[in-house]
Structures are given as structure tokens and as C-alpha cells.
Amino acid sequence: MERPGEAEYLETYDPHAYPAVAVSVDIALFTIRDRHLHVLLVKRGEHPYKGEWALPGGFVRDETLEAAAARELTSETGVPCPGPGGIHLEQLGTYGDPGRDPRMRVVSVAYVAFAPDLPDPREGSDAAAAQYFPIDELGLPEDVRGRRSIQQAPGTSTRLAFDHTRILVDALERCRSKLEYTPLAASFVGEEFTISELRNVYEAVWGEQLHAGNFHRKVLSVPGFVESAEKTTERGGTRGGPRAKLYRVGDAHLLHPALLRPGREDEVR
Amino acid sequence: MERPGEAEYLETYDPHAYPAVAVSVDIALFTIRDRHLHVLLVKRGEHPYKGEWALPGGFVRDETLEAAAARELTSETGVPCPGPGGIHLEQLGTYGDPGRDPRMRVVSVAYVAFAPDLPDPREGSDAAAAQYFPIDELGLPEDVRGRRSIQQAPGTSTRLAFDHTRILVDALERCRSKLEYTPLAASFVGEEFTISELRNVYEAVWGEQLHAGNFHRKVLSVPGFVESAEKTTERGGTRGGPRAKLYRVGDAHLLHPALLRPGREDEVR
DNA sequence: CGAATAGTGTCTGTAAGACACTATTCC
DNA sequence: GGAATAGTGTCTTACAGACACTATTCG
């Protein structure tokens, strides 16, 4: 702040001389319940879009953008956010088309979060209601690079408030591609997990069945993806099978070689 | 806008009830000159950071965020921005730490742009001066995943205004990784180009020498990356060599298989 | 016992990188 | 002619995916 002339300039500067713009954060929190990918939505208790479902979020206060996202996330889930082994939070992108909010110009910085299965959100929640929705029952529009069939159950026409459908589609694609190049699949499971649990994460997020044997070998062959916990599960699977070895996430932050989604060659166009 | 009760609510809404926040865009425009990657910087003509170098940018008006970026880009370069075969522009991320701008809370949406070699920026420029800087002479701090040696020439200590150094580092990494998975290297060259010119792009951006023969075969083997223009250059290279075939960019928007940067296995940590 | 699951072995096709080599053009 | 470059051939190694198979555990 030793830049000459700047102090004088700042004293005469009027922050309200420009049209009002608000900055908010919205969070797409993904988790896996019952082998299906879910996203947390809140029912809006106030105008605009009162009574409709939306991504959790709110206006940014005197804090970092990421802190704002973490704060909103914690207030909805009750879970402390950026802890090691806890919820993963990363910036997705910013959505600021004029008119996306009828009140005024609102520029929203969207975040994506990955969490292990959490208890149902209820207490301590600002919103009228908060609930996890299965992704494949939301009837999301087919995104460019996915050939997800639209399996929207009749009557489940969940139109989201604002432009949150578009944000959610982008968030979903981010989530899917992050699993290819990073070990973040582990943030969907507990601290210790089996290779099968990890495979369930990939299958739920990608919406595809993976070959169990090849997946097993592949995960163990990527350096730093997982490390053995030197333990096994207490019991075999409920439908039979041997006890599985337990693993912890390793020290890699990039998977090399990556775990690529199957059958995407045709999506080059 | 047929949501019940919302119209009445909006009438009583006061946009100025919240602390003032401004939204700006900043653009990292990369281009290749003389076989080296350059970035466009402007010398600030006004406070704050008057006289220091910064990424081009400005406040968002009543327009899309991307339109704001395109407008600022055009006003600096004189080049119309989002045209086919023209400049590629994509959102990078948003930087909004409190205090990053001494005037007030400014949240900046950063964009990355790739352009073929353009004439020197001068006319029609808002800023006092605009100039292309070679990336490897800026003395950028070593980023997490790159092992760029700091080759900062003594006296060339180009500290950028605001948090633009950080934005530029992120933009550079985005640029490098985009070349792996997309055909965007072609946006650094003209409409028709040789495989060697394309290789020069990769070498300039990645800062590594590539094997000419293997690169050649690889590019031609990726479906939809390039298509033949059924022509050759008029002359061979200035230092000898046969005439090269000319190509145009193909219809792929994703490279499969990808062109991965060499020697990144050790960066998993 | 039968079914389901964990984990391993093996084979095939593809791809990346190393290296060598020819052909063409500029100076 | 000499040097530089365009483009191809070939070999080795690594990896993804298909398939088969064994071992273990639950009901």
C-alpha cells in the first residue's frame, strides 16, 4: 500500500457510484445414498421462487468466496466443511447473466462439494426444507457429453429455481470428470473403505457398471491412490462373499494413469 | 414470472440495502510470438496500482459476463472476439478475496483467451499501454504442478497489480491442460497450418521439446483433430526441408486419446 | 449347498515413446 | 554438397478391457 498517490485517490472514491450488484454462492453438494448419486436441494422459504427447490446458497458477506460456500454448506448440513477427510469443496464457475435473478443483478459463484453419506438435513437449517434428491430422478436435460437417458418419473418434474438446473448439469459433469483424474472418489466414502465401495462410487457417479476385477487391479496399480489399512471388514457381504481388505486414501492428488470413463470415444462429435 | 406473490415482493425490494460489491472481468490472453508463449498485459493508467502492469479487464455492465470479457478484449486488441476461427474465450474462475482491491469489495471473474499472433496492440486502447510479455520472462512463481524453473531476468521483476499473478498462474495451467484434451492448440495458429506449426504451439505452451516424428503421427491418428487442406506450403522451411502439408482443424471438440504432457507421473506427490 | 463377492491370471488390441531411416528442399 | 525438416517404419513397453478362474463367506 505504498503506491504513490493512491491513498488520496481512495479517500474520494465512492463505492455506491455504480449500479448495485450482489454476489452470492450456490453449492451443489453430491453424496451417495443407497448406491445412487444424490444432490442436496432446499425448498425456498422466501421470494423469489418461493416454495421451489434450489441449490443451497446465499449472499457473500465479508469473507472469502470459499468461506461463504463453506458457511452455507455447514448451515444446511450441520457438517463442518473443510476438514481433512471431510467434505471436499471446489469452485465450479460463475453464473451472472442479467435477469437470472428477478430482484437485481446477482452474480453467483457456484461450488461443487462431495460428501460421504450424511444424516438427513433438518435441524439448524435456514430453509423451509432441505432434502437429498437422486440425480437420475430429477429429469435433468441431456448434457452435451453425456448420453444420460431422461428417466424423469411422471410428476417428479423438479424444475429448479433460477438457473440452478444449468449449474447442476455443469456440476455433475465436473463431478464425473474429477473422478477420472483425481482420487476424490474417496471423499464419498468413509475414512476406511473397500475397493468395492470405491467402485460403487464410480458406478453411481458415472451411471455405468464397471468390471469388478479390472477395476480392482486398476485402483491398486495407480500409485498413491489408496494405501492398505492392514485390516479387513468384520463380515463378508450381506449376500455372501469373503471379507474385503480395507484401504485409506493415499497421498496422490492426481491419478496417473487416469481412470477414464468407458466408451467416450464417440463423443468427440 | 407467474410465481404468486413475487411481483409484490419485488416492488418493495431495495437493491442498495446491501454493502456495495463490484463485479469485474479480467482476461489472460495468450498468444505465441517467435515460438514463445506471450500474455497481454496493460499498464494501468489510473489508481489503484497506477503505472503497474495488470491483466486487461474492467467492470461488468448490463451484459453477460462473457460479453464483458469479449468487450474488454476487443477494446484492447482491436480484434473481434468470439468468431469461428477467431479468439477462443473461456471462463477460468472467480477471485473475490476481501481486500484484493483497495477501493472496495471487487469480485473478479477471470477469463482465458487463446489467439493467433496478432498485431501489436496500440490504437483504440483504454490503457496507457498494452504489450505482449513472454511468459518465461515474467518470473512467475513455480506452480504446484509445474516444475518451471524461475528464469526471471534480473530487473524484469514484473509484479502484477492486484492478485493478477495468481490469476495468471492459474490461467497458464488451464492453458497447458486444455491442450491435452481439446483441439484448442489450433486457435493459436491460422486457419491453415502445418503439423510443425501445431507442434510449435505445444512446445511453446508446455515449455518442452516434443519428438517431431511421434507428434506428427499422433496428431494424425486422433480422430477429428485435423483434416487435410489438400495443399502444401509454397516453400520449404527457411533452413531447408520439404514443403509441408497444410491442415485445418477438424470437427472434434475433445481429443481421444488425449495428448498428454510428458513426464508428469512424478507430480502425483 | 448355492449364490454372491474378493481377488488374481492371462490374453489381446491399442497406444506412447525411442530410434532409425528416406525424401525433399534451402542455402 | 550440407544442413535442416517432413514424414514413415519398426520395435518395446505399458495399459485397458475381456474372460476365466479360485477362494471365501453368507444364508
PDB file of N, CA and C (backbone and C1' of nucleotides) in Angstrom, chain A residues 211 214 217-218 235 237-238 240-243, chain D residues 15-20 23-27:
ATOM      1  N   HIS A 211     -16.348 -53.301 -14.567  1.00  0.00           N
ATOM      2  CA  HIS A 211     -15.879 -54.664 -14.351  1.00  0.00           C
ATOM      3  C   HIS A 211     -15.131 -54.723 -13.032  1.00  0.00           C
ATOM      4  N   ASN A 214     -11.228 -55.898 -13.130  1.00  0.00           N
ATOM      5  CA  ASN A 214     -10.332 -54.919 -13.737  1.00  0.00           C
ATOM      6  C   ASN A 214     -10.246 -53.648 -12.907  1.00  0.00           C
ATOM      7  N   ARG A 217      -7.865 -54.233  -9.889  1.00  0.00           N
ATOM      8  CA  ARG A 217      -6.451 -54.203 -10.240  1.00  0.00           C
ATOM      9  C   ARG A 217      -6.002 -52.785 -10.602  1.00  0.00           C
ATOM     10  N   LYS A 218      -6.852 -52.102 -11.325  1.00  0.00           N
ATOM     11  CA  LYS A 218      -6.512 -50.750 -11.752  1.00  0.00           C
ATOM     12  C   LYS A 218      -6.286 -49.810 -10.564  1.00  0.00           C
ATOM     13  N   ARG A 235     -17.236 -58.633   8.499  1.00  0.00           N
ATOM     14  CA  ARG A 235     -18.042 -59.683   7.893  1.00  0.00           C
ATOM     15  C   ARG A 235     -17.938 -59.585   6.370  1.00  0.00           C
ATOM     16  N   GLY A 237     -19.876 -59.762   2.583  1.00  0.00           N
ATOM     17  CA  GLY A 237     -21.060 -59.050   2.091  1.00  0.00           C
ATOM     18  C   GLY A 237     -22.341 -59.703   2.577  1.00  0.00           C
ATOM     19  N   THR A 238     -23.414 -58.939   2.625  1.00  0.00           N
ATOM     20  CA  THR A 238     -24.681 -59.488   3.138  1.00  0.00           C
ATOM     21  C   THR A 238     -25.204 -60.602   2.245  1.00  0.00           C
ATOM     22  N   GLY A 240     -23.201 -62.748   0.774  1.00  0.00           N
ATOM     23  CA  GLY A 240     -22.130 -63.713   0.619  1.00  0.00           C
ATOM     24  C   GLY A 240     -20.860 -63.086   0.100  1.00  0.00           C
ATOM     25  N   GLY A 241     -19.797 -63.830   0.087  1.00  0.00           N
ATOM     26  CA  GLY A 241     -18.511 -63.350  -0.363  1.00  0.00           C
ATOM     27  C   GLY A 241     -17.542 -63.200   0.789  1.00  0.00           C
ATOM     28  N   PRO A 242     -16.278 -63.221   0.498  1.00  0.00           N
ATOM     29  CA  PRO A 242     -15.257 -63.145   1.541  1.00  0.00           C
ATOM     30  C   PRO A 242     -15.168 -61.744   2.140  1.00  0.00           C
ATOM     31  N   ARG A 243     -14.449 -61.647   3.254  1.00  0.00           N
ATOM     32  CA  ARG A 243     -14.186 -60.326   3.836  1.00  0.00           C
ATOM     33  C   ARG A 243     -13.250 -59.554   2.915  1.00  0.00           C
TER      34      ARG A 243
ATOM     35  P    DC D  15       1.595 -48.473 -16.927  1.00  0.00           P
ATOM     36  O5'  DC D  15       0.130 -48.544 -17.535  1.00  0.00           O
ATOM     37  C5'  DC D  15      -0.220 -47.678 -18.619  1.00  0.00           C
ATOM     38  C4'  DC D  15      -1.416 -48.248 -19.341  1.00  0.00           C
ATOM     39  C3'  DC D  15      -2.487 -48.832 -18.416  1.00  0.00           C
ATOM     40  O3'  DC D  15      -3.717 -48.225 -18.718  1.00  0.00           O
ATOM     41  C1'  DC D  15      -2.056 -50.266 -20.223  1.00  0.00           C
ATOM     42  P    DA D  16      -4.923 -48.205 -17.672  1.00  0.00           P
ATOM     43  O5'  DA D  16      -6.179 -48.538 -18.609  1.00  0.00           O
ATOM     44  C5'  DA D  16      -6.206 -48.026 -19.928  1.00  0.00           C
ATOM     45  C4'  DA D  16      -7.227 -48.789 -20.740  1.00  0.00           C
ATOM     46  C3'  DA D  16      -8.438 -49.263 -19.955  1.00  0.00           C
ATOM     47  O3'  DA D  16      -9.594 -49.114 -20.766  1.00  0.00           O
ATOM     48  C1'  DA D  16      -7.296 -51.136 -20.864  1.00  0.00           C
ATOM     49  P    DG D  17     -11.030 -49.382 -20.129  1.00  0.00           P
ATOM     50  O5'  DG D  17     -11.417 -50.814 -20.684  1.00  0.00           O
ATOM     51  C5'  DG D  17     -11.404 -51.035 -22.087  1.00  0.00           C
ATOM     52  C4'  DG D  17     -11.545 -52.509 -22.341  1.00  0.00           C
ATOM     53  C3'  DG D  17     -12.662 -53.194 -21.557  1.00  0.00           C
ATOM     54  O3'  DG D  17     -13.483 -53.883 -22.476  1.00  0.00           O
ATOM     55  C1'  DG D  17     -10.653 -54.405 -21.367  1.00  0.00           C
ATOM     56  P    DA D  18     -14.796 -54.658 -22.024  1.00  0.00           P
ATOM     57  O5'  DA D  18     -14.440 -56.176 -22.344  1.00  0.00           O
ATOM     58  C5'  DA D  18     -13.868 -56.515 -23.599  1.00  0.00           C
ATOM     59  C4'  DA D  18     -13.501 -57.981 -23.596  1.00  0.00           C
ATOM     60  C3'  DA D  18     -14.527 -58.878 -22.899  1.00  0.00           C
ATOM     61  O3'  DA D  18     -14.827 -59.996 -23.725  1.00  0.00           O
ATOM     62  C1'  DA D  18     -12.369 -59.198 -21.944  1.00  0.00           C
ATOM     63  P    DC D  19     -16.024 -60.964 -23.328  1.00  0.00           P
ATOM     64  O5'  DC D  19     -15.292 -62.135 -22.542  1.00  0.00           O
ATOM     65  C5'  DC D  19     -14.139 -62.745 -23.093  1.00  0.00           C
ATOM     66  C4'  DC D  19     -13.483 -63.615 -22.057  1.00  0.00           C
ATOM     67  C3'  DC D  19     -14.448 -64.400 -21.163  1.00  0.00           C
ATOM     68  O3'  DC D  19     -14.358 -65.789 -21.477  1.00  0.00           O
ATOM     69  C1'  DC D  19     -12.605 -63.511 -19.958  1.00  0.00           C
ATOM     70  P    DA D  20     -15.203 -66.880 -20.701  1.00  0.00           P
ATOM     71  O5'  DA D  20     -14.101 -67.572 -19.784  1.00  0.00           O
ATOM     72  C5'  DA D  20     -12.739 -67.588 -20.213  1.00  0.00           C
ATOM     73  C4'  DA D  20     -11.854 -68.030 -19.063  1.00  0.00           C
ATOM     74  C3'  DA D  20     -12.532 -69.022 -18.113  1.00  0.00           C
ATOM     75  O3'  DA D  20     -11.646 -70.089 -17.837  1.00  0.00           O
ATOM     76  C1'  DA D  20     -11.691 -67.199 -16.893  1.00  0.00           C
ATOM     77  P    DA D  23      -8.435 -72.468  -4.740  1.00  0.00           P
ATOM     78  O5'  DA D  23      -8.924 -71.322  -3.751  1.00  0.00           O
ATOM     79  C5'  DA D  23      -8.197 -70.097  -3.705  1.00  0.00           C
ATOM     80  C4'  DA D  23      -8.909 -69.147  -2.763  1.00  0.00           C
ATOM     81  C3'  DA D  23      -9.501 -69.826  -1.527  1.00  0.00           C
ATOM     82  O3'  DA D  23      -9.240 -68.999  -0.409  1.00  0.00           O
ATOM     83  C1'  DA D  23     -11.204 -68.688  -2.706  1.00  0.00           C
ATOM     84  P    DT D  24      -9.471 -69.518   1.063  1.00  0.00           P
ATOM     85  O5'  DT D  24     -10.709 -68.650   1.549  1.00  0.00           O
ATOM     86  C5'  DT D  24     -10.640 -67.239   1.428  1.00  0.00           C
ATOM     87  C4'  DT D  24     -12.013 -66.650   1.553  1.00  0.00           C
ATOM     88  C3'  DT D  24     -12.806 -67.124   2.779  1.00  0.00           C
ATOM     89  O3'  DT D  24     -13.152 -65.988   3.536  1.00  0.00           O
ATOM     90  C1'  DT D  24     -14.138 -67.152   0.826  1.00  0.00           C
ATOM     91  P    DT D  25     -13.317 -66.038   5.117  1.00  0.00           P
ATOM     92  O5'  DT D  25     -14.903 -65.879   5.268  1.00  0.00           O
ATOM     93  C5'  DT D  25     -15.478 -64.647   4.875  1.00  0.00           C
ATOM     94  C4'  DT D  25     -16.881 -64.867   4.376  1.00  0.00           C
ATOM     95  C3'  DT D  25     -17.876 -65.425   5.389  1.00  0.00           C
ATOM     96  O3'  DT D  25     -18.639 -64.348   5.893  1.00  0.00           O
ATOM     97  C1'  DT D  25     -18.256 -66.187   3.157  1.00  0.00           C
ATOM     98  P    DC D  26     -19.675 -64.519   7.049  1.00  0.00           P
ATOM     99  O5'  DC D  26     -21.057 -64.509   6.250  1.00  0.00           O
ATOM    100  C5'  DC D  26     -21.360 -63.393   5.411  1.00  0.00           C
ATOM    101  C4'  DC D  26     -22.684 -63.624   4.702  1.00  0.00           C
ATOM    102  C3'  DC D  26     -23.825 -64.039   5.619  1.00  0.00           C
ATOM    103  O3'  DC D  26     -24.999 -63.321   5.251  1.00  0.00           O
ATOM    104  C1'  DC D  26     -23.493 -65.688   3.936  1.00  0.00           C
ATOM    105  P    DG D  27     -26.209 -63.259   6.250  1.00  0.00           P
ATOM    106  O5'  DG D  27     -27.196 -64.366   5.661  1.00  0.00           O
ATOM    107  C5'  DG D  27     -27.779 -64.141   4.387  1.00  0.00           C
ATOM    108  C4'  DG D  27     -28.490 -65.388   3.901  1.00  0.00           C
ATOM    109  C3'  DG D  27     -29.441 -65.996   4.928  1.00  0.00           C
ATOM    110  O3'  DG D  27     -30.721 -66.209   4.360  1.00  0.00           O
ATOM    111  C1'  DG D  27     -27.981 -67.655   4.066  1.00  0.00           C
TER     112       DG D  27
END
